């Protein structure tokens, strides 16, 4: 039998101390939660490798099916947190008034402020999840999406450009549950627009 290739993910580290309106304490708790997703992704993969080795990869096996179903939650929980922490900085340069990302957002929404208002509106939706500005890699158009939990609403093949966590754990130590809009304004104050811009792909490639 061929050797199975197992990839084990290693948690990333960020130096985000001193964000505006998002405390270091919140970040420490949040990094811990993120590491839990990395751990559980690795664990699920290990358990599924055992199923493969044992020849138990049948959809009728409830254990195999449940492990497989959980991949969407754990993988997206890991990956979306990496996009989120990667698109923040304690040295934010302020909202862009020119450049590739500014122009792409303006082309898709009429102007930057209309995009921002729409994105904040998506982030303010009831429930726990994510607001994500995705780029359609074919047309270059950007659209804002609501993701329930971590896995329900992601668009296959689209590029996450600006990623905002709006689970309550992202702000509950700093704001009341009803003050999510204050957290969203803090998020905007800390966006690393350069990092977000670097995610853009050339449409049609
Ligand atoms: Fe989170």
PDB file of C-alpha atoms and ligand atoms in Angstrom:
ATOM      1  CA  UNK A   1       0.000   0.000   0.000  1.00  0.00           C
ATOM      2  CA  UNK A   2       1.258   3.490  -0.853  1.00  0.00           C
ATOM      3  CA  UNK A   3       2.389   5.697   2.004  1.00  0.00           C
ATOM      4  CA  UNK A   4      -0.176   8.285   3.028  1.00  0.00           C
ATOM      5  CA  UNK A   5       0.990  11.873   3.060  1.00  0.00           C
ATOM      6  CA  UNK A   6      -0.056  13.635   6.252  1.00  0.00           C
ATOM      7  CA  UNK A   7       0.255  17.382   6.524  1.00  0.00           C
ATOM      8  CA  UNK A   8       0.328  18.805  10.000  1.00  0.00           C
ATOM      9  CA  UNK A   9      -0.467  22.503  10.314  1.00  0.00           C
ATOM     10  CA  UNK A  10       1.556  24.737  12.612  1.00  0.00           C
ATOM     11  CA  UNK A  11      -0.147  27.718  14.289  1.00  0.00           C
ATOM     12  CA  UNK A  12       1.019  31.075  12.975  1.00  0.00           C
ATOM     13  CA  UNK A  13       2.053  33.919  15.295  1.00  0.00           C
ATOM     14  CA  UNK A  14       1.230  37.615  14.992  1.00  0.00           C
ATOM     15  CA  UNK A  15       2.592  40.673  16.709  1.00  0.00           C
ATOM     16  CA  UNK A  16      -0.535  42.820  16.910  1.00  0.00           C
ATOM     17  CA  UNK A  17      -0.049  44.434  20.324  1.00  0.00           C
ATOM     18  CA  UNK A  18      -1.402  47.971  20.515  1.00  0.00           C
ATOM     19  CA  UNK A  19      -4.344  47.763  18.114  1.00  0.00           C
ATOM     20  CA  UNK A  20      -6.848  50.602  18.294  1.00  0.00           C
ATOM     21  CA  UNK A  21      -9.966  49.585  20.238  1.00  0.00           C
ATOM     22  CA  UNK A  22      -9.102  45.858  20.333  1.00  0.00           C
ATOM     23  CA  UNK A  23      -7.216  45.013  23.501  1.00  0.00           C
ATOM     24  CA  UNK A  24      -4.136  42.845  23.818  1.00  0.00           C
ATOM     25  CA  UNK A  25      -6.160  40.692  26.197  1.00  0.00           C
ATOM     26  CA  UNK A  26      -8.767  40.054  23.490  1.00  0.00           C
ATOM     27  CA  UNK A  27      -5.991  39.166  21.058  1.00  0.00           C
ATOM     28  CA  UNK A  28      -4.414  36.673  23.471  1.00  0.00           C
ATOM     29  CA  UNK A  29      -7.732  34.906  24.010  1.00  0.00           C
ATOM     30  CA  UNK A  30      -8.408  34.992  20.278  1.00  0.00           C
ATOM     31  CA  UNK A  31      -4.995  33.542  19.362  1.00  0.00           C
ATOM     32  CA  UNK A  32      -5.748  30.683  21.767  1.00  0.00           C
ATOM     33  CA  UNK A  33      -9.061  29.983  20.053  1.00  0.00           C
ATOM     34  CA  UNK A  34      -7.340  30.050  16.655  1.00  0.00           C
ATOM     35  CA  UNK A  35      -4.766  27.527  17.878  1.00  0.00           C
ATOM     36  CA  UNK A  36      -7.662  25.276  18.853  1.00  0.00           C
ATOM     37  CA  UNK A  37      -8.798  25.217  15.228  1.00  0.00           C
ATOM     38  CA  UNK A  38      -5.303  24.287  14.050  1.00  0.00           C
ATOM     39  CA  UNK A  39      -5.147  21.510  16.654  1.00  0.00           C
ATOM     40  CA  UNK A  40      -8.579  20.166  15.727  1.00  0.00           C
ATOM     41  CA  UNK A  41      -7.841  20.291  11.996  1.00  0.00           C
ATOM     42  CA  UNK A  42      -4.724  18.190  12.590  1.00  0.00           C
ATOM     43  CA  UNK A  43      -6.640  15.841  14.870  1.00  0.00           C
ATOM     44  CA  UNK A  44      -9.408  15.301  12.327  1.00  0.00           C
ATOM     45  CA  UNK A  45      -6.864  14.602   9.609  1.00  0.00           C
ATOM     46  CA  UNK A  46      -5.111  12.054  11.834  1.00  0.00           C
ATOM     47  CA  UNK A  47      -8.404  10.325  12.636  1.00  0.00           C
ATOM     48  CA  UNK A  48      -9.342  10.248   8.964  1.00  0.00           C
ATOM     49  CA  UNK A  49      -5.933   8.802   8.076  1.00  0.00           C
ATOM     50  CA  UNK A  50      -6.698   5.977  10.486  1.00  0.00           C
ATOM     51  CA  UNK A  51     -10.008   5.418   8.715  1.00  0.00           C
ATOM     52  CA  UNK A  52      -8.231   5.322   5.344  1.00  0.00           C
ATOM     53  CA  UNK A  53      -5.636   2.840   6.649  1.00  0.00           C
ATOM     54  CA  UNK A  54      -8.391   0.672   8.123  1.00  0.00           C
ATOM     55  CA  UNK A  55     -10.362   0.715   4.875  1.00  0.00           C
ATOM     56  CA  UNK A  56     -13.305   2.379   6.631  1.00  0.00           C
ATOM     57  CA  UNK A  57     -13.925   5.243   4.225  1.00  0.00           C
ATOM     58  CA  UNK A  58     -17.537   4.536   3.571  1.00  0.00           C
ATOM     59  CA  UNK A  59     -20.216   7.205   3.683  1.00  0.00           C
ATOM     60  CA  UNK A  60     -22.531   4.806   5.476  1.00  0.00           C
ATOM     61  CA  UNK A  61     -20.152   4.771   8.479  1.00  0.00           C
ATOM     62  CA  UNK A  62     -21.485   7.533  10.778  1.00  0.00           C
ATOM     63  CA  UNK A  63     -18.088   8.041  12.448  1.00  0.00           C
ATOM     64  CA  UNK A  64     -16.334   8.577   9.115  1.00  0.00           C
ATOM     65  CA  UNK A  65     -19.155  10.840   7.922  1.00  0.00           C
ATOM     66  CA  UNK A  66     -19.112  12.983  11.070  1.00  0.00           C
ATOM     67  CA  UNK A  67     -15.328  13.415  10.987  1.00  0.00           C
ATOM     68  CA  UNK A  68     -15.560  14.463   7.345  1.00  0.00           C
ATOM     69  CA  UNK A  69     -18.399  16.907   8.030  1.00  0.00           C
ATOM     70  CA  UNK A  70     -16.334  18.603  10.746  1.00  0.00           C
ATOM     71  CA  UNK A  71     -13.505  19.381   8.309  1.00  0.00           C
ATOM     72  CA  UNK A  72     -15.458  22.363   6.931  1.00  0.00           C
ATOM     73  CA  UNK A  73     -15.808  23.921  10.379  1.00  0.00           C
ATOM     74  CA  UNK A  74     -12.259  23.322  11.591  1.00  0.00           C
ATOM     75  CA  UNK A  75     -10.413  24.101   8.337  1.00  0.00           C
ATOM     76  CA  UNK A  76     -12.330  27.318   7.762  1.00  0.00           C
ATOM     77  CA  UNK A  77     -11.965  28.229  11.442  1.00  0.00           C
ATOM     78  CA  UNK A  78      -8.189  27.906  11.005  1.00  0.00           C
ATOM     79  CA  UNK A  79      -7.850  29.585   7.615  1.00  0.00           C
ATOM     80  CA  UNK A  80     -10.252  32.487   8.179  1.00  0.00           C
ATOM     81  CA  UNK A  81      -8.511  33.457  11.427  1.00  0.00           C
ATOM     82  CA  UNK A  82      -5.219  33.559   9.504  1.00  0.00           C
ATOM     83  CA  UNK A  83      -6.761  35.899   6.920  1.00  0.00           C
ATOM     84  CA  UNK A  84      -8.213  38.008   9.745  1.00  0.00           C
ATOM     85  CA  UNK A  85      -5.029  38.432  11.784  1.00  0.00           C
ATOM     86  CA  UNK A  86      -3.008  38.873   8.582  1.00  0.00           C
ATOM     87  CA  UNK A  87      -5.200  41.809   7.502  1.00  0.00           C
ATOM     88  CA  UNK A  88      -4.704  43.808  10.706  1.00  0.00           C
ATOM     89  CA  UNK A  89      -1.792  45.911  11.914  1.00  0.00           C
ATOM     90  CA  UNK A  90      -1.053  48.191  14.838  1.00  0.00           C
ATOM     91  CA  UNK A  91       0.425  50.642  12.308  1.00  0.00           C
ATOM     92  CA  UNK A  92      -2.597  51.095  10.078  1.00  0.00           C
ATOM     93  CA  UNK A  93      -2.212  53.748   7.412  1.00  0.00           C
ATOM     94  CA  UNK A  94      -5.852  54.889   7.259  1.00  0.00           C
ATOM     95  CA  UNK A  95      -8.418  54.057   4.610  1.00  0.00           C
ATOM     96  CA  UNK A  96      -7.021  54.111   1.080  1.00  0.00           C
ATOM     97  CA  UNK A  97      -7.935  56.901  -1.328  1.00  0.00           C
ATOM     98  CA  UNK A  98      -6.138  55.389  -4.320  1.00  0.00           C
ATOM     99  CA  UNK A  99      -4.459  52.178  -5.445  1.00  0.00           C
ATOM    100  CA  UNK A 100      -5.542  48.807  -6.822  1.00  0.00           C
ATOM    101  CA  UNK A 101      -7.744  47.792  -3.895  1.00  0.00           C
ATOM    102  CA  UNK A 102      -9.405  51.186  -3.563  1.00  0.00           C
ATOM    103  CA  UNK A 103     -10.121  51.184  -7.291  1.00  0.00           C
ATOM    104  CA  UNK A 104     -11.468  47.622  -7.284  1.00  0.00           C
ATOM    105  CA  UNK A 105     -13.826  48.414  -4.387  1.00  0.00           C
ATOM    106  CA  UNK A 106     -14.930  51.665  -5.992  1.00  0.00           C
ATOM    107  CA  UNK A 107     -15.503  49.949  -9.351  1.00  0.00           C
ATOM    108  CA  UNK A 108     -17.686  47.314  -7.669  1.00  0.00           C
ATOM    109  CA  UNK A 109     -19.677  49.597  -5.330  1.00  0.00           C
ATOM    110  CA  UNK A 110     -19.552  53.052  -6.915  1.00  0.00           C
ATOM    111  CA  UNK A 111     -17.143  54.400  -4.313  1.00  0.00           C
ATOM    112  CA  UNK A 112     -15.071  53.224  -1.343  1.00  0.00           C
ATOM    113  CA  UNK A 113     -17.453  54.550   1.306  1.00  0.00           C
ATOM    114  CA  UNK A 114     -20.392  52.668  -0.185  1.00  0.00           C
ATOM    115  CA  UNK A 115     -18.342  49.457  -0.062  1.00  0.00           C
ATOM    116  CA  UNK A 116     -17.375  50.178   3.552  1.00  0.00           C
ATOM    117  CA  UNK A 117     -20.988  50.847   4.571  1.00  0.00           C
ATOM    118  CA  UNK A 118     -22.119  47.613   2.908  1.00  0.00           C
ATOM    119  CA  UNK A 119     -19.288  45.622   4.538  1.00  0.00           C
ATOM    120  CA  UNK A 120     -20.118  47.066   7.974  1.00  0.00           C
ATOM    121  CA  UNK A 121     -23.780  46.230   7.344  1.00  0.00           C
ATOM    122  CA  UNK A 122     -22.901  42.617   6.562  1.00  0.00           C
ATOM    123  CA  UNK A 123     -20.746  42.479   9.703  1.00  0.00           C
ATOM    124  CA  UNK A 124     -23.664  43.777  11.744  1.00  0.00           C
ATOM    125  CA  UNK A 125     -25.967  40.931  10.776  1.00  0.00           C
ATOM    126  CA  UNK A 126     -27.438  38.939  13.633  1.00  0.00           C
ATOM    127  CA  UNK A 127     -25.675  35.698  14.455  1.00  0.00           C
ATOM    128  CA  UNK A 128     -22.056  34.650  14.720  1.00  0.00           C
ATOM    129  CA  UNK A 129     -19.835  34.492  11.695  1.00  0.00           C
ATOM    130  CA  UNK A 130     -17.700  36.540   9.356  1.00  0.00           C
ATOM    131  CA  UNK A 131     -17.957  39.425   6.917  1.00  0.00           C
ATOM    132  CA  UNK A 132     -15.750  38.823   3.908  1.00  0.00           C
ATOM    133  CA  UNK A 133     -15.128  40.940   0.806  1.00  0.00           C
ATOM    134  CA  UNK A 134     -14.449  38.367  -1.898  1.00  0.00           C
ATOM    135  CA  UNK A 135     -12.971  38.997  -5.318  1.00  0.00           C
ATOM    136  CA  UNK A 136     -14.362  37.053  -8.243  1.00  0.00           C
ATOM    137  CA  UNK A 137     -11.101  35.973  -9.899  1.00  0.00           C
ATOM    138  CA  UNK A 138     -12.725  35.904 -13.350  1.00  0.00           C
ATOM    139  CA  UNK A 139     -14.346  39.347 -13.450  1.00  0.00           C
ATOM    140  CA  UNK A 140     -12.398  41.087 -10.676  1.00  0.00           C
ATOM    141  CA  UNK A 141     -15.678  42.231  -9.102  1.00  0.00           C
ATOM    142  CA  UNK A 142     -15.749  42.429  -5.316  1.00  0.00           C
ATOM    143  CA  UNK A 143     -18.796  41.417  -3.302  1.00  0.00           C
ATOM    144  CA  UNK A 144     -19.400  41.316   0.455  1.00  0.00           C
ATOM    145  CA  UNK A 145     -20.627  38.057   1.973  1.00  0.00           C
ATOM    146  CA  UNK A 146     -21.898  36.809   5.310  1.00  0.00           C
ATOM    147  CA  UNK A 147     -20.421  33.524   6.521  1.00  0.00           C
ATOM    148  CA  UNK A 148     -22.394  31.681   9.203  1.00  0.00           C
ATOM    149  CA  UNK A 149     -20.055  30.003  11.734  1.00  0.00           C
ATOM    150  CA  UNK A 150     -16.916  29.472   9.595  1.00  0.00           C
ATOM    151  CA  UNK A 151     -18.103  27.413   6.676  1.00  0.00           C
ATOM    152  CA  UNK A 152     -21.559  28.383   5.473  1.00  0.00           C
ATOM    153  CA  UNK A 153     -21.382  31.052   2.780  1.00  0.00           C
ATOM    154  CA  UNK A 154     -17.803  30.898   1.486  1.00  0.00           C
ATOM    155  CA  UNK A 155     -17.734  31.061  -2.310  1.00  0.00           C
ATOM    156  CA  UNK A 156     -15.549  28.339  -3.862  1.00  0.00           C
ATOM    157  CA  UNK A 157     -12.630  29.755  -5.804  1.00  0.00           C
ATOM    158  CA  UNK A 158     -13.288  33.386  -4.851  1.00  0.00           C
ATOM    159  CA  UNK A 159     -10.431  35.262  -3.164  1.00  0.00           C
ATOM    160  CA  UNK A 160     -10.955  36.560   0.385  1.00  0.00           C
ATOM    161  CA  UNK A 161      -9.662  40.147   0.300  1.00  0.00           C
ATOM    162  CA  UNK A 162     -10.894  41.778   3.537  1.00  0.00           C
ATOM    163  CA  UNK A 163     -11.830  39.356   6.319  1.00  0.00           C
ATOM    164  CA  UNK A 164     -13.537  40.420   9.564  1.00  0.00           C
ATOM    165  CA  UNK A 165     -14.396  38.099  12.448  1.00  0.00           C
ATOM    166  CA  UNK A 166     -17.720  39.053  14.050  1.00  0.00           C
ATOM    167  CA  UNK A 167     -18.030  36.185  16.494  1.00  0.00           C
ATOM    168  CA  UNK A 168     -18.605  37.711  19.911  1.00  0.00           C
ATOM    169  CA  UNK A 169     -15.271  36.364  21.159  1.00  0.00           C
ATOM    170  CA  UNK A 170     -13.622  38.902  18.823  1.00  0.00           C
ATOM    171  CA  UNK A 171     -14.862  41.844  20.917  1.00  0.00           C
ATOM    172  CA  UNK A 172     -16.695  40.774  24.079  1.00  0.00           C
ATOM    173  CA  UNK A 173     -13.844  41.722  26.431  1.00  0.00           C
ATOM    174  CA  UNK A 174     -13.809  45.250  24.950  1.00  0.00           C
ATOM    175  CA  UNK A 175     -17.455  45.943  24.076  1.00  0.00           C
ATOM    176  CA  UNK A 176     -20.948  44.891  25.097  1.00  0.00           C
ATOM    177  CA  UNK A 177     -22.702  42.373  22.834  1.00  0.00           C
ATOM    178  CA  UNK A 178     -24.943  45.180  21.523  1.00  0.00           C
ATOM    179  CA  UNK A 179     -21.891  47.309  20.642  1.00  0.00           C
ATOM    180  CA  UNK A 180     -20.742  45.279  17.678  1.00  0.00           C
ATOM    181  CA  UNK A 181     -20.760  48.408  15.491  1.00  0.00           C
ATOM    182  CA  UNK A 182     -18.082  49.951  17.741  1.00  0.00           C
ATOM    183  CA  UNK A 183     -15.918  46.864  17.264  1.00  0.00           C
ATOM    184  CA  UNK A 184     -16.464  47.078  13.509  1.00  0.00           C
ATOM    185  CA  UNK A 185     -15.234  50.688  13.499  1.00  0.00           C
ATOM    186  CA  UNK A 186     -12.191  49.544  15.500  1.00  0.00           C
ATOM    187  CA  UNK A 187     -11.570  46.797  12.971  1.00  0.00           C
ATOM    188  CA  UNK A 188     -11.579  49.376  10.158  1.00  0.00           C
ATOM    189  CA  UNK A 189      -9.086  51.507  12.129  1.00  0.00           C
ATOM    190  CA  UNK A 190      -6.677  48.554  12.193  1.00  0.00           C
ATOM    191  CA  UNK A 191      -6.989  47.142   8.674  1.00  0.00           C
ATOM    192  CA  UNK A 192      -3.711  46.484   6.941  1.00  0.00           C
ATOM    193  CA  UNK A 193      -4.855  47.703   3.529  1.00  0.00           C
ATOM    194  CA  UNK A 194      -1.551  46.765   1.925  1.00  0.00           C
ATOM    195  CA  UNK A 195      -1.946  43.161   3.056  1.00  0.00           C
ATOM    196  CA  UNK A 196      -5.522  43.108   1.762  1.00  0.00           C
ATOM    197  CA  UNK A 197      -4.463  44.635  -1.563  1.00  0.00           C
ATOM    198  CA  UNK A 198      -1.729  42.010  -2.002  1.00  0.00           C
ATOM    199  CA  UNK A 199      -4.459  39.338  -2.097  1.00  0.00           C
ATOM    200  CA  UNK A 200      -6.001  40.704  -5.285  1.00  0.00           C
ATOM    201  CA  UNK A 201      -5.508  38.595  -8.364  1.00  0.00           C
ATOM    202  CA  UNK A 202      -5.429  39.845 -11.940  1.00  0.00           C
ATOM    203  CA  UNK A 203      -8.916  39.081 -13.275  1.00  0.00           C
ATOM    204  CA  UNK A 204      -9.166  36.298 -15.786  1.00  0.00           C
ATOM    205  CA  UNK A 205      -5.784  34.729 -14.966  1.00  0.00           C
TER     206      UNK A 205
HETATM  207 FE1  LIG B   1     -12.526  34.279  15.988  1.00  0.00          FE
END
